[in-house]
Structures are given as C-alpha cells and as structure tokens.
XYZ file of C-alpha atoms in Angstrom:
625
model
C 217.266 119.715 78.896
C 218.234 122.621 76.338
C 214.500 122.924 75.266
C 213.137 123.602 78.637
C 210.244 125.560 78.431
C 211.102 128.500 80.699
C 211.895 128.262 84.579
C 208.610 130.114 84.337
C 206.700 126.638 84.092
C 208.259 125.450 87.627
C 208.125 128.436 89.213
C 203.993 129.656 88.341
C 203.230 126.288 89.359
C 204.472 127.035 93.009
C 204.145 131.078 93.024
C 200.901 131.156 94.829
C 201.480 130.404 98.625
C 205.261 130.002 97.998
C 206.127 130.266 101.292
C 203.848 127.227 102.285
C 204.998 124.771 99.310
C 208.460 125.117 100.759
C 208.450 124.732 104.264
C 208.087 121.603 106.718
C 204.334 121.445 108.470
C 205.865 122.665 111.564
C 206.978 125.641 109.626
C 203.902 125.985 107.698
C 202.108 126.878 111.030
C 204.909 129.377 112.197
C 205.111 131.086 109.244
C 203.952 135.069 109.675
C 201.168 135.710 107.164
C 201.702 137.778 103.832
C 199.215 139.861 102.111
C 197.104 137.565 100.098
C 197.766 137.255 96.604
C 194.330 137.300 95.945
C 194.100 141.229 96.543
C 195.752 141.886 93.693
C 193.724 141.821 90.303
C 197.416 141.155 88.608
C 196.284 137.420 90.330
C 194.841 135.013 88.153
C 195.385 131.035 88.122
C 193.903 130.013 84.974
C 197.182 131.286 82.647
C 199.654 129.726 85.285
C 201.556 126.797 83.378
C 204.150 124.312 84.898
C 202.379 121.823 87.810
C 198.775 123.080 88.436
C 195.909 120.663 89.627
C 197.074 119.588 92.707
C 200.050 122.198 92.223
C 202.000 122.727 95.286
C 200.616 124.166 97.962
C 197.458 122.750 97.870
C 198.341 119.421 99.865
C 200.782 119.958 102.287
C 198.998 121.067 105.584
C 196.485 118.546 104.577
C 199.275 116.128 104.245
C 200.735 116.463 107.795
C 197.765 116.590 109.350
C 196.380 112.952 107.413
C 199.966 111.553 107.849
C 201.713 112.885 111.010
C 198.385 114.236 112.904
C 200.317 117.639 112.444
C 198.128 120.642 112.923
C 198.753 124.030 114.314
C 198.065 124.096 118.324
C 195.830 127.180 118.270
C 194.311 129.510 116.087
C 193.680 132.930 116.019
C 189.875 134.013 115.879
C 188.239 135.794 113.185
C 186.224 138.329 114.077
C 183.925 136.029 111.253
C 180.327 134.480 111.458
C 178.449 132.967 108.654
C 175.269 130.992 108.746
C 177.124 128.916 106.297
C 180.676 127.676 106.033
C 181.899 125.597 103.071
C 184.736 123.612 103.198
C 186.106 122.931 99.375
C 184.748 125.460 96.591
C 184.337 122.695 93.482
C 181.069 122.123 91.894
C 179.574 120.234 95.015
C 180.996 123.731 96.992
C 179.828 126.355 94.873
C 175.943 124.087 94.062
C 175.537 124.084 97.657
C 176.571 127.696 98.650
C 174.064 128.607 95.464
C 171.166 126.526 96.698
C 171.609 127.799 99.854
C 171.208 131.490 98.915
C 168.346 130.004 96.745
C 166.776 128.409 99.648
C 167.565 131.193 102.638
C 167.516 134.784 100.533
C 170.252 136.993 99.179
C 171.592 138.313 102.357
C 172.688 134.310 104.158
C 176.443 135.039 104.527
C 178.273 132.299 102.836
C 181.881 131.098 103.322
C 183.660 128.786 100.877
C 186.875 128.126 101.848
C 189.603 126.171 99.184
C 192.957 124.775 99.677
C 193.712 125.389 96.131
C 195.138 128.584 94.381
C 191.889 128.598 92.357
C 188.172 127.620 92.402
C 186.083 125.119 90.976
C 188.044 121.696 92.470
C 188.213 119.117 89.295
C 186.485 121.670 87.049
C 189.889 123.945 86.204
C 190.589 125.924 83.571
C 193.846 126.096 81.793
C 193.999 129.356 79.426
C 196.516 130.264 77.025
C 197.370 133.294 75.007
C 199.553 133.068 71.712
C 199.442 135.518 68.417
C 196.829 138.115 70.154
C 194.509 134.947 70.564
C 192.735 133.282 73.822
C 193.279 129.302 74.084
C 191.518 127.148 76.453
C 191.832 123.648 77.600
C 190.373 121.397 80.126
C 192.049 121.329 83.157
C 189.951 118.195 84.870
C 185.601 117.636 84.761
C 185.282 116.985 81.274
C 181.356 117.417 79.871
C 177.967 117.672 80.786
C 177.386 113.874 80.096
C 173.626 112.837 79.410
C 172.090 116.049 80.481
C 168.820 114.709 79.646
C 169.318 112.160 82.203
C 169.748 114.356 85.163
C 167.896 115.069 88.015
C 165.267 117.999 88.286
C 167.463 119.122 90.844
C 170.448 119.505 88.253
C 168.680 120.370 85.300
C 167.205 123.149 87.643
C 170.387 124.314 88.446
C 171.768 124.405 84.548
C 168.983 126.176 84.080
C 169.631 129.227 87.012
C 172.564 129.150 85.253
C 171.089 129.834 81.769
C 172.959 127.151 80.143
C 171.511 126.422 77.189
C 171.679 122.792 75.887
C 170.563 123.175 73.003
C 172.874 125.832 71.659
C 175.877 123.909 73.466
C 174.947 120.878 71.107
C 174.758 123.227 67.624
C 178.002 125.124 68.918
C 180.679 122.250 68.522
C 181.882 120.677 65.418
C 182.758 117.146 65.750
C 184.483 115.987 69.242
C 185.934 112.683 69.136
C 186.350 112.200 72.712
C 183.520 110.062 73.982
C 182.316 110.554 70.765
C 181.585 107.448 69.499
C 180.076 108.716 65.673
C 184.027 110.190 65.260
C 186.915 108.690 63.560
C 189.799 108.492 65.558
C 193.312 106.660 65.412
C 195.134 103.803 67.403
C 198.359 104.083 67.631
C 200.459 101.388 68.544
C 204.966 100.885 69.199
C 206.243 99.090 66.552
C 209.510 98.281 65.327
C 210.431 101.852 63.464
C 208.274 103.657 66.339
C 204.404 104.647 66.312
C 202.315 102.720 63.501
C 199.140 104.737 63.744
C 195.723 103.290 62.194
C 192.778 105.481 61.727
C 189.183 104.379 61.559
C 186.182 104.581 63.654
C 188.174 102.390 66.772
C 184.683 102.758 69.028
C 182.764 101.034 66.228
C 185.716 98.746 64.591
C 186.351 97.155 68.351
C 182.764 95.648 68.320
C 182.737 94.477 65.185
C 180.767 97.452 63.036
C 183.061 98.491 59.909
C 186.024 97.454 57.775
C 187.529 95.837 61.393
C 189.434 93.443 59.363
C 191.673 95.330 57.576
C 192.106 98.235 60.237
C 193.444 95.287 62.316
C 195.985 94.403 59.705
C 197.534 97.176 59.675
C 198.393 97.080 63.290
C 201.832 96.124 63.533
C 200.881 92.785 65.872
C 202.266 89.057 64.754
C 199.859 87.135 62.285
C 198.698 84.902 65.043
C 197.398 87.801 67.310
C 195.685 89.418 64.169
C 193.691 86.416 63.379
C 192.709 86.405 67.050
C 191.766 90.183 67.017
C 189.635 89.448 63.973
C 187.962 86.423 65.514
C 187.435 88.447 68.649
C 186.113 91.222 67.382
C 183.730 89.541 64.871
C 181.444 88.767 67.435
C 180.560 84.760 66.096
C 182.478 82.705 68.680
C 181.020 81.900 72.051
C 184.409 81.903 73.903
C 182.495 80.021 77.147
C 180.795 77.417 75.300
C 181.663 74.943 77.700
C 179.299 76.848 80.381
C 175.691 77.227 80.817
C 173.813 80.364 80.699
C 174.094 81.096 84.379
C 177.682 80.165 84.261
C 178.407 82.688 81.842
C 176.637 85.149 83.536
C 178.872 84.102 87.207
C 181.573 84.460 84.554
C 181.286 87.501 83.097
C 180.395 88.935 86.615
C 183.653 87.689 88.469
C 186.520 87.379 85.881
C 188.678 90.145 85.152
C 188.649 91.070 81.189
C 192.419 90.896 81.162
C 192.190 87.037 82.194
C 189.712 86.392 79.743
C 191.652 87.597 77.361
C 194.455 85.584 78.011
C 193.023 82.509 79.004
C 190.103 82.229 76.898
C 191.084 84.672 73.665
C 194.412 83.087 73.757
C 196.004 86.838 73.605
C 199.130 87.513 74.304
C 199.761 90.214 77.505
C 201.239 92.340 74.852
C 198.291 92.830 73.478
C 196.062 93.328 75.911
C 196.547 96.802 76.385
C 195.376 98.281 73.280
C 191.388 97.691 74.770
C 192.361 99.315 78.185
C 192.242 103.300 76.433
C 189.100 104.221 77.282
C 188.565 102.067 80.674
C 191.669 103.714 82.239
C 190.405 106.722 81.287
C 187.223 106.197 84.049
C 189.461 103.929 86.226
C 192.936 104.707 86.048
C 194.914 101.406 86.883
C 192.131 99.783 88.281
C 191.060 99.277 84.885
C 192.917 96.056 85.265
C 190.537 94.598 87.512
C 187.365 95.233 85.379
C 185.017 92.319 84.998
C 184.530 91.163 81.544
C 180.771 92.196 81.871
C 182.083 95.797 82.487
C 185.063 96.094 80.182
C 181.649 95.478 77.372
C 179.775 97.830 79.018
C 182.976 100.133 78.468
C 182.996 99.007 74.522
C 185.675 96.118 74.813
C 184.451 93.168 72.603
C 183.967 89.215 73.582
C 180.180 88.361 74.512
C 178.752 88.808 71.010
C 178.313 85.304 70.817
C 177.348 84.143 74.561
C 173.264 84.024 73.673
C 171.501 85.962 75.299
C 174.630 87.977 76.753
C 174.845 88.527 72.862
C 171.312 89.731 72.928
C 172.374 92.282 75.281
C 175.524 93.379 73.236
C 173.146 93.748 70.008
C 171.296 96.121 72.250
C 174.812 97.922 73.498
C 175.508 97.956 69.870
C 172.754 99.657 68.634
C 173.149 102.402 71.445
C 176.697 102.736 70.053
C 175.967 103.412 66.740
C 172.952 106.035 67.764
C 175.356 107.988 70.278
C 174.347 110.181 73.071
C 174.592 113.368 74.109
C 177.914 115.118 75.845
C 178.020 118.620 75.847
C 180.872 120.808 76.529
C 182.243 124.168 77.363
C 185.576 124.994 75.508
C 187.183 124.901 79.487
C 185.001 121.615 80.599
C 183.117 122.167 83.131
C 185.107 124.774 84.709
C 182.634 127.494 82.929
C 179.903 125.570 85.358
C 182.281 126.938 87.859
C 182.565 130.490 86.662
C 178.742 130.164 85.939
C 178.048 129.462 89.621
C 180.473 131.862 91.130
C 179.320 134.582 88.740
C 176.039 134.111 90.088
C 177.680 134.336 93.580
C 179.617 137.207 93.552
C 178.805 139.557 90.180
C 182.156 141.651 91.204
C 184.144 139.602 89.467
C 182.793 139.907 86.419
C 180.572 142.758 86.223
C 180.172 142.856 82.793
C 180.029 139.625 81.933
C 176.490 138.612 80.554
C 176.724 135.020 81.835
C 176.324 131.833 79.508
C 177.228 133.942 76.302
C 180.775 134.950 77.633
C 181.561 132.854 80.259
C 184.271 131.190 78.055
C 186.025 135.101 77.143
C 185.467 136.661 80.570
C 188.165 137.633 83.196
C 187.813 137.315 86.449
C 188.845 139.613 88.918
C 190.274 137.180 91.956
C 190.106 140.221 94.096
C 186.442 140.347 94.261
C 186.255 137.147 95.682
C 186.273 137.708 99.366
C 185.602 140.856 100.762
C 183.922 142.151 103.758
C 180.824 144.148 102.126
C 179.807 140.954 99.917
C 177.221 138.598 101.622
C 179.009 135.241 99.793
C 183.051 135.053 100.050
C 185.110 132.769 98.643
C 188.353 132.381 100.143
C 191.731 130.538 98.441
C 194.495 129.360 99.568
C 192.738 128.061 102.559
C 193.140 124.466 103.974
C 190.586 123.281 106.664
C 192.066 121.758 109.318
C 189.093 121.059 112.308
C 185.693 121.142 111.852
C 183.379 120.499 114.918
C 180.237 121.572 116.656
C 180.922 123.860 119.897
C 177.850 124.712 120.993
C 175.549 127.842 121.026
C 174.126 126.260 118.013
C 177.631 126.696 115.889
C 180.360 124.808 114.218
C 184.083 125.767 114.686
C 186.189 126.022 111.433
C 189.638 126.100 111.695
C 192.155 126.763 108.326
C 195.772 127.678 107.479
C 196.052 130.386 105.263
C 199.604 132.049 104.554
C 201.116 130.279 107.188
C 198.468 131.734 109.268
C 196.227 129.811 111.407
C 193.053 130.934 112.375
C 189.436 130.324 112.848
C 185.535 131.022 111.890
C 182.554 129.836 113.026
C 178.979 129.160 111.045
C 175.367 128.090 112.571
C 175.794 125.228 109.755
C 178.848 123.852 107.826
C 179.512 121.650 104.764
C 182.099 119.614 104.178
C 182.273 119.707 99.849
C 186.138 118.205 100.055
C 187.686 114.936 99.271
C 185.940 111.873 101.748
C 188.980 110.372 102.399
C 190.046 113.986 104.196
C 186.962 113.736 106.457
C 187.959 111.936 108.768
C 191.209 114.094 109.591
C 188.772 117.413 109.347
C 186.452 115.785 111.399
C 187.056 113.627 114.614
C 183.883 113.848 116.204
C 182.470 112.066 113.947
C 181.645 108.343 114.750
C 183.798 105.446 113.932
C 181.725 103.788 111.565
C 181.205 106.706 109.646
C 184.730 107.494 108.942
C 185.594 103.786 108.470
C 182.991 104.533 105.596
C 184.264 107.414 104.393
C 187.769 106.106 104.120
C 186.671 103.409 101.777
C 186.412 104.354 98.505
C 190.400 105.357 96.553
C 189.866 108.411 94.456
C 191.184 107.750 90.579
C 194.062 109.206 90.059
C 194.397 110.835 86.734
C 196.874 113.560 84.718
C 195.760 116.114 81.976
C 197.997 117.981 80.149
C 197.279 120.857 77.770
C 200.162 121.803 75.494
C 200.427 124.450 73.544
C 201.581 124.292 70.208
C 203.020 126.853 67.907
C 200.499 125.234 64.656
C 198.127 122.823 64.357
C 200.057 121.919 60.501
C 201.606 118.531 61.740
C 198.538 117.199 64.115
C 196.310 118.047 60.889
C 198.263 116.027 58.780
C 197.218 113.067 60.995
C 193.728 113.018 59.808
C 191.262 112.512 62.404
C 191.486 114.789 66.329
C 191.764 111.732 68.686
C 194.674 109.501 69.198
C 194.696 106.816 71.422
C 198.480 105.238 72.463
C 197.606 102.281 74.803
C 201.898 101.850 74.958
C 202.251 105.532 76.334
C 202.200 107.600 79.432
C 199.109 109.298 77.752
C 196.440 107.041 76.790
C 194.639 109.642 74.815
C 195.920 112.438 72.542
C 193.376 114.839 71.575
C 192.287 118.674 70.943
C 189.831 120.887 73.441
C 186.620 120.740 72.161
C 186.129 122.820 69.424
C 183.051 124.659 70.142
C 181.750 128.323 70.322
C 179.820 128.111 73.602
C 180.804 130.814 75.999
C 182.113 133.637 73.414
C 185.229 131.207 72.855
C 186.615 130.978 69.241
C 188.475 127.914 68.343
C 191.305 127.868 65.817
C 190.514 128.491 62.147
C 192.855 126.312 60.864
C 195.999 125.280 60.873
C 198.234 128.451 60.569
C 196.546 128.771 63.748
C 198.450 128.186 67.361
C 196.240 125.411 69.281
C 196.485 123.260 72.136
C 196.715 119.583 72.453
C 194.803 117.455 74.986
C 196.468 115.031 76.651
C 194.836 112.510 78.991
C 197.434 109.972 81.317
C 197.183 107.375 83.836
C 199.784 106.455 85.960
C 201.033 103.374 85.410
C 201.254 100.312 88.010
C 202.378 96.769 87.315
C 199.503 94.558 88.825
C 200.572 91.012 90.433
C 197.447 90.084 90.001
C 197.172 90.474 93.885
C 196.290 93.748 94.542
C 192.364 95.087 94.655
C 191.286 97.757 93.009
C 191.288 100.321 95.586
C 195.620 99.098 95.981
C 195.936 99.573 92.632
C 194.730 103.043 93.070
C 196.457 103.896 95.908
C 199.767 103.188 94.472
C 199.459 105.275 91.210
C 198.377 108.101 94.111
C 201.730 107.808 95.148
C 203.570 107.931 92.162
C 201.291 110.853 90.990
C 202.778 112.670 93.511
C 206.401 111.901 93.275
C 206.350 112.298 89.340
C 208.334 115.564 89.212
C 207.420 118.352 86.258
C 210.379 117.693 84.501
C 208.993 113.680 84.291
C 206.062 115.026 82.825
C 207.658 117.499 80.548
C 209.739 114.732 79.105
C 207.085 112.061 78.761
C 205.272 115.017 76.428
C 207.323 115.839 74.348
C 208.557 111.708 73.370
C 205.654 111.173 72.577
C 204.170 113.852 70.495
C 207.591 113.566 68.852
C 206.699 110.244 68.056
C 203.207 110.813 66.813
C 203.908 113.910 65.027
C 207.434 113.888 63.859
C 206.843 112.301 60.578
C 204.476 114.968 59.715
C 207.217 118.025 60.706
C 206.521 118.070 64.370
C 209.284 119.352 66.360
C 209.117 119.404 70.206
C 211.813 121.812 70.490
C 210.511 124.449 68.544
C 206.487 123.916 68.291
C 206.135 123.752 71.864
C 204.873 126.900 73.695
C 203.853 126.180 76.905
C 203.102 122.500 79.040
C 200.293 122.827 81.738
C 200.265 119.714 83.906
C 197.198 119.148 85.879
C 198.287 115.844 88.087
C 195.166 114.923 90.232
C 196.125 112.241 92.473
C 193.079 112.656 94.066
C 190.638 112.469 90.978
C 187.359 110.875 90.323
C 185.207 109.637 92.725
C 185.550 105.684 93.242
C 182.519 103.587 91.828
C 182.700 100.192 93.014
C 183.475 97.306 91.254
C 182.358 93.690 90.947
C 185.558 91.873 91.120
C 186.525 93.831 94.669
C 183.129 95.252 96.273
C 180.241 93.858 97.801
C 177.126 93.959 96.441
C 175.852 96.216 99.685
C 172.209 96.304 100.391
C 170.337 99.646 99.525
C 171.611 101.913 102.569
C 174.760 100.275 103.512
C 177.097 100.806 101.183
C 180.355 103.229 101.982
C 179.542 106.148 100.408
C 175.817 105.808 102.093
C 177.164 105.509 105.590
C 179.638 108.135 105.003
C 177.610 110.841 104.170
C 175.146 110.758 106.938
C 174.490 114.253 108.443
C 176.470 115.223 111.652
C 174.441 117.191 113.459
C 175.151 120.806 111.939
C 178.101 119.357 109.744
C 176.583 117.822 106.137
C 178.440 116.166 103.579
C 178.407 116.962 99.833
C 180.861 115.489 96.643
C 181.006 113.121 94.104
C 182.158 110.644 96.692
C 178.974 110.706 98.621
C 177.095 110.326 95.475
C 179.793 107.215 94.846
C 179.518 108.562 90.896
C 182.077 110.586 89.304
C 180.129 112.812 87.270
C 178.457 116.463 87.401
C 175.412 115.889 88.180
C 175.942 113.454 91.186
C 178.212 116.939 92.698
C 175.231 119.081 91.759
C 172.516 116.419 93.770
C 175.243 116.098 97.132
C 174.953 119.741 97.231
C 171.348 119.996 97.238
C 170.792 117.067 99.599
C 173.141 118.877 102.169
C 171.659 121.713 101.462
C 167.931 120.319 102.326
C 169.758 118.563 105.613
C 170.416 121.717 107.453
C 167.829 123.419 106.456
C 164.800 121.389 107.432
C-alpha cells in the first residue's frame, strides 16, 4: 500500500526482545542473552506505534509452554531472593507489591516480573508527539468507573495515590464515551456509503427525545423504521401472551438477538445497530446476552412488560441522571505510573505525582536495579512457579532468550487465570479446572493520529458508533487536564482518534459464550498489522471523507493495541450456572496455595479497576496473616 505509514510501525512493534518474537520456542530457550533494553534510558514503550498490546514478544514462550508443554529444561540461578515475587506487573501486580510494602515496611524486597515490553498490563499508554506537542491515548483500562462505589480498600489506595476525584471530575469537558448526558452519532452503511445520524443515541434508544425522527433518517426500509419506532417507544408489551413469571423466565433465558427477531419482527440486518455498546463489555459474546441484560446495557423492549416496565422507568431515570466515570488523559495507565512512582521514585524523580503524572517521563532504566528494595523487571515471562521448601517458592522466567530463576518466601501470581495452570502444576485439579473456566474478552484499541482535528469537527458531536464496521466505536481521548496533560485547542490542532473494535465471529447460534470468545482470540491473533492498518483507514475514510478527510495524507501514526486476552469474563445467564456463594470458577480458582496467592480481575470475575485493586489486597492479607 503506497500510504504505508513507515516500516517504522512494524518494526517498533517487534523491536523490544526481537530476537525472541522471531525464533521457534526451542530457539527462544537457546538463544544467548543480550543486554537488556531496559538499561538504556533511550528505552521507552509508550511512543512505540505499529502492534503494541499484546505486541510480539509478549506471548510466545507463554504460548509453547500452554500449547506444546515447551519450556526450557533448566535454568540458571540468580543469585536473587525476595520476600515477595510478583508474577504480572498490571494494576492487580503493582496494588499488591504496594500493599505489601504498606503492610511489611519500606525495606520488603519486591519482584514484579512482566512478559510485556512495558508495565501496567491492560492499563497502557500510547503517547504521541506532533508540532512540539504531547498526545495521549488509551491504550486498554478505560476509567475509574463509579469511584464512589468502591471498596475502602480501593478508595484507600486512590487516595495513597493522591488522586483527587474531585478535580478529575472539574478537569474534563464533555466525554461521550459512557457518557450517557453526550450527544453522539450512529452511523450506519447505506447505499452511497456511511449515513451518519446524530442525537443523544443513549437516550433516543429508550425512548427519551425526538427518537422518531432520528430513526428516520437512518437509511433502514419503511417497515423496519416503523418497528424501531414501535420498539423504542416503550408502549407495547411484546410477551403479552405470558404471565408475569413467564416474562421474567423469558427475559432471563432468551438471547436479545432472538427476541428481536422473533418477537420485534426485525430483520438480522438490523439487529446490529443495538450491539455497540454490549460488544464493547463482551466482545462477540454480546450475541448471547439475555434480553434482561442487553436492558440493563441500554437496549430497549421491556418498557411495556408491567412491572419489568417498572424496573426500566427506574433504569431510565438512572440514565438520564448519569454517573460518575473519571479519567486520566492515558486511562488508567496513569494509575499505573501512580503506583510505580510510588514504588520506585528513580524513575521519575521530579515528578510531583497526581499533578504530572500525565507529562512525566519515565526513565525505564530505573526500574530494576540492585540498590532499590522494589524491582520491576520486563521482558520477563514466568514459566514455573512452585513451593520448594525452606519456606520458599521457586520462580522460573525467560528473559532474552535467557532462562533463569529466583526464589521469594511468598509469591503472587497477578497474570492471566487461564495461564495458571501452565505456571503452576502443583496446584490441584479442581482448582485449575476452575481457573481455566472463564474466556478473557478479546478486544482491539487503536489510537490514530491525525494531522487536524478540521474534518472530525465538522461531524458535530466526539463519539461515533458504526455497528457495520470493524470498529464499533469512533471516538477522541478524553479531553481532560488531569495529570499536567493539555488537550488540543482546536482544530488547527494535531489530535488522536479513539478507536474501539471487536473481532468479529459469525454465531450458528450453537456456540456458548465462552466459544464465541475463544474464536475471536484466535483471529485476534492472526489479524496481521497491515489488516488493521487497512480496516482504519476505510473507515475513517468513510466517516470523514465528505468533510475533507484524507487517509493518505492526515494520517500520522496507527498504534494498534490487539488484546486477545482482554477483560475479565463475567458470567452470563444464557451459558453459566447460577453457582452458590463459594463455588463459582473464579471462587475456586483463586484459593491460596500455600505460599503462592492469586490476584486479577479474573479472580474478582469483574472486569473493572477496582475488583484488580481488591485481588491485590486480598492476596496480599493471605500471605501475610
């Protein structure tokens, strides 16, 4: 393709650990080591473009070992004890290394070792410079969501931090993501390409608003418009012929799609233009949604099923009040940079904290040396993790084609559940039947830079959503001050555009939830960059072009963060049992091992900051009773 970014795209997104990327596992264990490219303060993931997320590198040790059983036959010891080892430096990784130190005093020696080029696991930041000025976008964990909500444990950790809320909520202007106050446009294929209708969609789908005439304009056949209407109006009872606990059976154990079809009368072809924001939390799974939780999820059609229309006036109302999500100009990678800050000051030192967290480089080389009581270690993929006796676990990791090996009195496993198992093998059956449950969501978000923002501008409102594209949601990085970060002024202004994708999967109606989500996985991973690349630029060409968009020019850089491996699974009523308190997956699977303890989103079985902040604690409190 003539407009290809630079070769610079492919080849950032594989620089770091390019040796390992490239080789076969058998290779990967042979391989001498190189100096680390973490030494060097030159080293610094956040302004790498091309594949990042799960870039190469990250997953291929773990890959032989999960697929093949492939790991290296013995490692060389580390002259390296810690009372703590960490195994995965995300939220969940860096919360429990900080309450540790909390818990134990300054001088515990702490461990975190990552398989990834950079820190902070979902929460990545993607930073661009263009014009002498900083851009940031979110790389993966969005927002604080509900921080009123959390738990003291949480809230006590924003506050070590010294996040402020309330300045976070006066520093943005509007955000229409998950905002659901904001105007924002739905943009649908028609004949001539895009036909994009703006309005308040969140509001409009349940029947608040002008709906009528926004759903005019869509370009949809006269016979699904009048059903849309009727739909979203709220009046008919579409299970009339039921009784009340029929409904409710109903509602509970019918996927929205086939309520939609059967009892709406929809056409598929229209179905997908309420699946936006429910991919969004469950990728292709969405699909299998119950109509009870498509509403909860602001999809219309119980309005008018009594007193399940009580309960959507209440929905309503909560709707139309909002609540609170706060962000950092990054997401929640600054709760990263917060934590590690507090860590390891070196690599920052004069960085104030919550003020500049946003503006701040970070020196990479501080990060793990020898005179530093907590180290944090890239590039690093746990391979074995078990108790030896003497009152001390056994970690062993490839690094650099280098295998060796540390040991900790305690050790916490902050990685992916499904990798457990692998890590792990002393664990007990059960346990790692449990932990292999759940299917992580996959997800993709880009951040493309953009020469102006003159032709998004012209489109009138910040949020797109495409329910006929790759990318369900087309938006902007919140614009907020928080951190030292200034957004663009206006715009003459370069600026970045949000993209948020879900791989697509053709259900047969057969598959469960967690199949769905284990085939999108796959094709996550065999999506190449150039895929990606091309998928971006048809279809901000599409949405933009009318208003003097063009691809070839405008477009600066493409950062790709695939996570094929994303959110935590939460179960689902159509597929998963409704366990007794105790017994469900994610309880089971995050029972405490002796000196091994669990901590991630997965254990918490919620995909959200908070429930990583609480699995740290808890793991935390486990091994030190």
């Amino acid at each position: 393709m003539k407009y290809k970014i630079t070769r610079r795209d492919f080849l950032n997104g594989i620089a770091i650990g390019t040796g390992a990327s490239l080789l076969a596992p058998a290779e990967l264990f042979a391989q001498a080591g190189t100096t680390a490219p973490g030494e060097s303060f030159d080293y610094y993931p956040p302004t790498l473009t091309g594949m990042r997320g799960n870039h190469p590198g990250s997953f291929e040790v773990s890959h032989a070992l999960a697929w093949n059983g492939e790991k290296p036959a013995e490692y060389r010891k580390l002259d390296e004890h810690y009372d703590l080892v960490i195994v995965g430096a995300g939220v969940s990784g860096l919360a429990t290394a900080w309450f540790y130190r909390k818990k134990m005093g300054p001088d515990a020696k702490i461990l975190l070792l990552d398989n990834h080029d950079d820190f902070g696991g979902h929460a990545k930041r993607n930073e661009f410079h263009q014009d002498g000025r900083m851009l940031l976008g979110i790389g993966g964990s969005v927002n604080l969501e509900s921080p009123g909500d959390y738990s003291e444990v949480a809230r006590g950790l924003l506050d070590d931090l010294g996040i402020d809320l309330d300045a976070m909520k006066s520093n943005i202007d509007e955000f229409a993501l998950l905002d659901s106050s904001a105007d924002t446009a739905l943009a649908l294929l028609g004949p001539d390409g895009h036909v994009t209708v703006g309005g308040n969609w969140t509001q409009l789908m349940l029947g608040i608003g002008n709906y009528e005439s926004a759903v005019r304009a869509l370009p949809l056949p006269a016979s699904e418009q009048d059903k849309l209407v009727e739909l979203i109006g709220g009046d008919r009872d579409y299970l009339d012929d039921l009784s009340q606990s029929e409904k409710y059976a109903y509602v509970e154990s019918v996927s929205y799609a086939q309520f939609l079809t059967e009892r709406v009368g929809l056409a598929e072809e229209t179905i997908p233009m309420f699946y936006p924001i429910p991919k969004l939390m469950g990728g292709p799974a969405a699909s299998r949604y119950s109509v009870i939780e498509a509403f909860y999820l602001g999809c219309p059609g119980v309005q008018g099923m009594g007193w399940l229309g009580e309960l959507a006036e209440q929905l309503l109302a909560g709707i139309t009040d909002g609540y609170q999500s706060l962000y950092f100009p990054d997401g929640n990678a600054s709760v990263a940079r917060l934590l590690v800050h507090k860590l390891i000051p070196a690599v920052a030192p004069d960085a104030q904290g919550f003020s500049d967290i946003a503006t701040s480089r970070f020196d990479y080389g501080a990060l793990d040396r020898d005179d530093q009581a907590v180290r944090l270690r890239l590039n690093s993929t746990v391979v074995g993790v078990r108790e030896t006796g003497n009152n001390r676990v056994t970690v062993d990791y490839v690094r650099e084609g280098n295998a060796v090996s540390v040991t900790g009195n305690h050790c916490v496993l902050a990685c992916y559940n499904g990798a457990i198992p692998y890590i792990c093998p002393q664990l007990p059956e059960s346990q790692k039947e449990a932990l292999r449950y759940g299917v992580k969501v996959p997800l993709v978000m880009t951040n493309v830079l953009v020469e102006n923002g003159h032709a998004f501008s012209k489109l009138g409102v910040s949020q797109v959503t495409c329910p006929d594209d790759p990318y369900v949601v087309v938006t902007v990085p919140p614009p907020t001050t928080t951190g030292g970060h200034q957004p663009p002024r206006g715009p003459d202004d370069p600026m970045v555009i949000y993209m948020l994708g879900v791989p697509s999967v053709e259900p047969t109606g057969k598959e469960t939830s967690r199949e769905l989500l284990t085939i999108a996985r796959h094709k996550v991973y065999a999506t190449t960059f150039d895929t990606y690349e091309q998928e971006i630029r048809d279809q901000l060409q599409g949405l933009l072009g009318e208003h003097g968009f063009n691809h070839e020019t405008d477009i600066k850089a493409i950062t790709v963060n695939r996570w094929p491996h994303g959110y935590a699974y939460e179960y689902m009523s159509l597929d998963d049992p409704d366990w007794a308190e105790g017994q469900a997956p994610h309880e089971i699977g995050r029972a405490q091992f002796g000196r091994i303890s669990i901590a991630n989103s997965d254990a918490e079985g919620r995909a959200y900051l908070d429930a990583a902040i609480d699995a740290g604690w808890r793991a935390v409190e486990e091994q030190t009773v």
